[in-house]
Amino acid sequence: MKITVNGKEQELDIAPDLPLLWVLRDHLQLTGTKYGCGKGLCGACTVHLDGAPVRSCQTPASAAAGGLVLTIEGLSSDASHPVQVAWQEHNVPQCGYCQSGQIMSAVALLERTPSPSDAEIDSAMAGNICRCGTYTRVRLAIRQAGAQAGESQA
Amino acid sequence: MSMIRKISRRRFLELTGLSASGMVLMGSLPGSALAGVLDMQQGAMLNLFVSVKADGLVEIIAHRSEMGTGIRTSLPQVVADEMEADWSRVKVIQGLANADYGSQNTDGSRSVRDFYHIMRQMGAAARVSLEQAAANRWAANIGDVAASNHQIIHRDGRRLDFGELAAEAARLPMPDMATLRLKSPADFRYIGKDIPIVDLQDMCTGNTTYGIDVRIPGMLFASIERTPVLQGKVRSFDRAAALKMPGVVDVIKIEGKPLPSGFNPLEGVAVLATDSYSAMQARAKLNINWERGVHATHNSGAYLDELAARVSAGPGKVARERGDTEAALGKARKIVEATYVTPYLAHAPMEPPVATAHIHDGICEIWACTQTPQATQKTVAATLGMEDKSVKVHVTLLGGGFGRKSKPDFSVEAALLARDTGRPVQVTWTREDDIRHDYFHSCSAQYYKGGLDDNDKLIAWLAREATPPISSTFKAGANMQDDGSLSMSFGSIPFAVANLRVESHEADAHVRIGWLRSVFNIPYVFGIGSFMDELAHAAGKDPRDFWLETIGPDRELDFADEGFEFSNYGRSLADFPYDTGRLKGVITQLTDTLPWGRTLPAGQGWGLCAARSFLSYVAVATRVEVKDGRLRVMEMHCMMDAGTVVNPDRVHAQMEGAMIFGLSLALMGEIDFKEGEAVQSNFHDYPVARLNQVPHVVKTHIVSSDALASGVGEPGVPPVAPSIANAIFAATGQRIREFPFNKYFSI
Ligand code: FES
Ligand code: FES
């Protein structure tokens, strides 16, 4: 099966029902995408499949076959994506574990909705648990990244 | 001072995992940890915590575990400041388990309070070594040279970079610690400043190594089916069926041990496979037949009812007594009584427990997201029958800890499986494993009775509790809180009440009990803080005024003559007095930032609570709205007095996190046991707060203070739940006396 991950086509000999999360982590050594619940409940495993955010623990490899997968490692190599920049300016991470998922969800939100309302932020990010409680700063960083995107388009 | 004695180069390489065998393995680790460790080889060691490379790069050891507090930054920040290093030329290196560092046990909110001074000494010692090396080079008097921003500068203007002096400085004897001059706080460059954490960028790119990210060539991935009931035993299981599953390489039984649980693995059957998912899936085929044992009768609902009945029915063992409480209650004009119960809780760090073990060349290497590398080392060594020094424990980043990762049982599992298979093994707990087999935060029942006099002043305080103790995890049959545990607020109430009595009842443990962020302060401050509010309303007084009046005059508390051995979080009352003025200070300073006392729209209310824990003083005020049976927390405000603060931004972050951690446990936290088994298993039935459930206003304030640094990671948590319950009462007149509040309201 062929899956393109972060722009690189990968030829994989795996069971079609193996969740994408474990394909990334155990077969491609892309460990930036995290396991948190394995049940689609926490968002730690969020990646983009053909531009849309998906929970990779609930996405069988077969569903990604032939598709384009973007993980945190592919967002930028130097943390220069506007969402990563906003994340750093607000010192969002505490333990950091949930943050790849938070960032991938935020990027997807801002790609669809460049200046999201509070309610849009709440609903787009409700699937990403942060046990450390960085939510206040997640909101601030999304607003900043959104505002910057708005400015650069204007 | 053994901490800073000179150690040989070879020994240093061992301490940081760079000795020959370690290096090869580290080479297979992804992420930034690796780069730092390999770079270290060229540095010249100035002391146990500091080395300097020829190009001037200063390497500072982080000996405590990073689980989100920012400690990998804050303590090195202190060292760098004292040595006058340029922070942009500093690299932080994670130290292995080693007693030479002092305690590495990262819990109890004590990293800064226990190591602030020592880190200053390490930095100052490194600075003096560099100054002496420069003085020697210039044949100058040491008094004529001084370190400044990575250089040693002579009065006459000559200057040398740290890197140019490193090798010479490393050959000098250690400076005399007794006469070491520390910087004046006025000259601090980094202490007290918002330095971004060293892992910040990597956390935003996924270039990090948590326990679950460790990859060792040839390693197997293990997943373990553990006994659903404490002390259960495996009768039989279907090895062949599990072995037939794709990717499965081996199936190994792990033998449980008799009580006490300690840090021993639970009885279970491990499936080892070539990837994590295959191992997890194949567990379903094990079909284990369990001998469930005596704790299979444990039903937590009925048990909590029993404890609640016990504490309200009659006297227990007296832990602290002042005056004549019975007589005062007899004379009181108003009596207020209430019973509070709190359930078991699970830690649920985002990264579950994960450990990797590799036994080779007579040593066992462990890579783990552990809060206690030294306990990991000792427990693994004892289990394998090895010497401590033959067990090398590499500390990865921790995806949260909250006390769960203080218990090294998961590293012991990995070590046993590595021994039995002869291969490197990674044990990953699933979320279900994590929630069902935790070292649970204990359930608790508390009864309070208070008496008010004719002026509605508090004249009597009677408090009784029953809580299965943490000590039961280390001593089979222990079933009563000791003064150390009661020192977490229950026994150490700071009120100026003439008559008080504090009592404990027995409570048998039926599950593994552990410590969770702020520990017994969670139930006890919920009881005390709620009951204070009940008394205030009975007295017809504003709760804030009642708190201030009842805490009474500014004074330093001493509990000794009331029969109570106050542990004060392991520190002396001389260094860290219990100062009622500081407790009142956080209340008044917090409420001064709020429209406290002003009328709110119907259905809204403010609630307040304050507590001292981990030597810090915290007040929390919450505003809620209750409408059509729905509870909404609208704003949360927190004031913390933690003495000297190293990195204010990280302290704010801990407070913000504590507000949300407290909100989670108050609104939705509960683990139930039915027939000895934990009922909950994942975030659908053990929910924690999500972004859409937390208020838009979470405001945190730090009291500016030059008192000794005290705890930060935990003390924000305890006042949160009672502040919410008190706000609900203010909004509705309904008093909630148990967690979680979602039993009463939709959230
Ligand atoms: S691991 Fe996929 S949603 Fe939690
Ligand atoms: S930063 Fe720790 S779980 Fe989000």
PDB file of C-alpha atoms and ligand atoms in Angstrom, chain A residues 21 34-46 55-58 127, chain B residues 350 682-683, ligand 1:
ATOM      1  CA  LEU A  21      -1.446   6.327  14.164  1.00  0.00           C
ATOM      2  CA  LYS A  34       0.778  10.873  19.872  1.00  0.00           C
ATOM      3  CA  TYR A  35      -1.338   8.134  21.363  1.00  0.00           C
ATOM      4  CA  GLY A  36      -3.691   9.356  24.080  1.00  0.00           C
ATOM      5  CA  CYS A  37      -6.788   7.178  24.082  1.00  0.00           C
ATOM      6  CA  GLY A  38      -6.980   5.063  20.928  1.00  0.00           C
ATOM      7  CA  LYS A  39     -10.714   5.718  20.761  1.00  0.00           C
ATOM      8  CA  GLY A  40     -11.091   9.061  19.017  1.00  0.00           C
ATOM      9  CA  LEU A  41     -11.692  10.795  22.357  1.00  0.00           C
ATOM     10  CA  CYS A  42      -8.621  12.960  22.942  1.00  0.00           C
ATOM     11  CA  GLY A  43      -7.233  14.328  19.682  1.00  0.00           C
ATOM     12  CA  ALA A  44      -3.576  13.658  20.550  1.00  0.00           C
ATOM     13  CA  CYS A  45      -3.265  11.697  17.308  1.00  0.00           C
ATOM     14  CA  THR A  46      -4.676  14.393  15.008  1.00  0.00           C
ATOM     15  CA  ARG A  55      -7.981  11.176  14.378  1.00  0.00           C
ATOM     16  CA  SER A  56      -5.282   8.839  13.131  1.00  0.00           C
ATOM     17  CA  CYS A  57      -6.121   6.251  15.813  1.00  0.00           C
ATOM     18  CA  GLN A  58      -9.528   5.849  14.137  1.00  0.00           C
ATOM     19  CA  GLY A 127     -11.895  17.197  20.637  1.00  0.00           C
TER      20      GLY A 127
ATOM     21  CA  MET B 350      -2.002  12.506  28.518  1.00  0.00           C
ATOM     22  CA  ASN B 682     -11.274   6.005  29.020  1.00  0.00           C
ATOM     23  CA  PHE B 683     -12.165   9.662  28.461  1.00  0.00           C
TER      24      PHE B 683
HETATM   25  S1  FES C   1      -5.417   8.756  20.418  1.00  0.00           S
HETATM   26 FE1  FES C   1      -6.689   9.232  18.772  1.00  0.00          FE
HETATM   27  S2  FES C   1      -8.177  10.499  19.619  1.00  0.00           S
HETATM   28 FE2  FES C   1      -7.016   9.869  21.336  1.00  0.00          FE
END
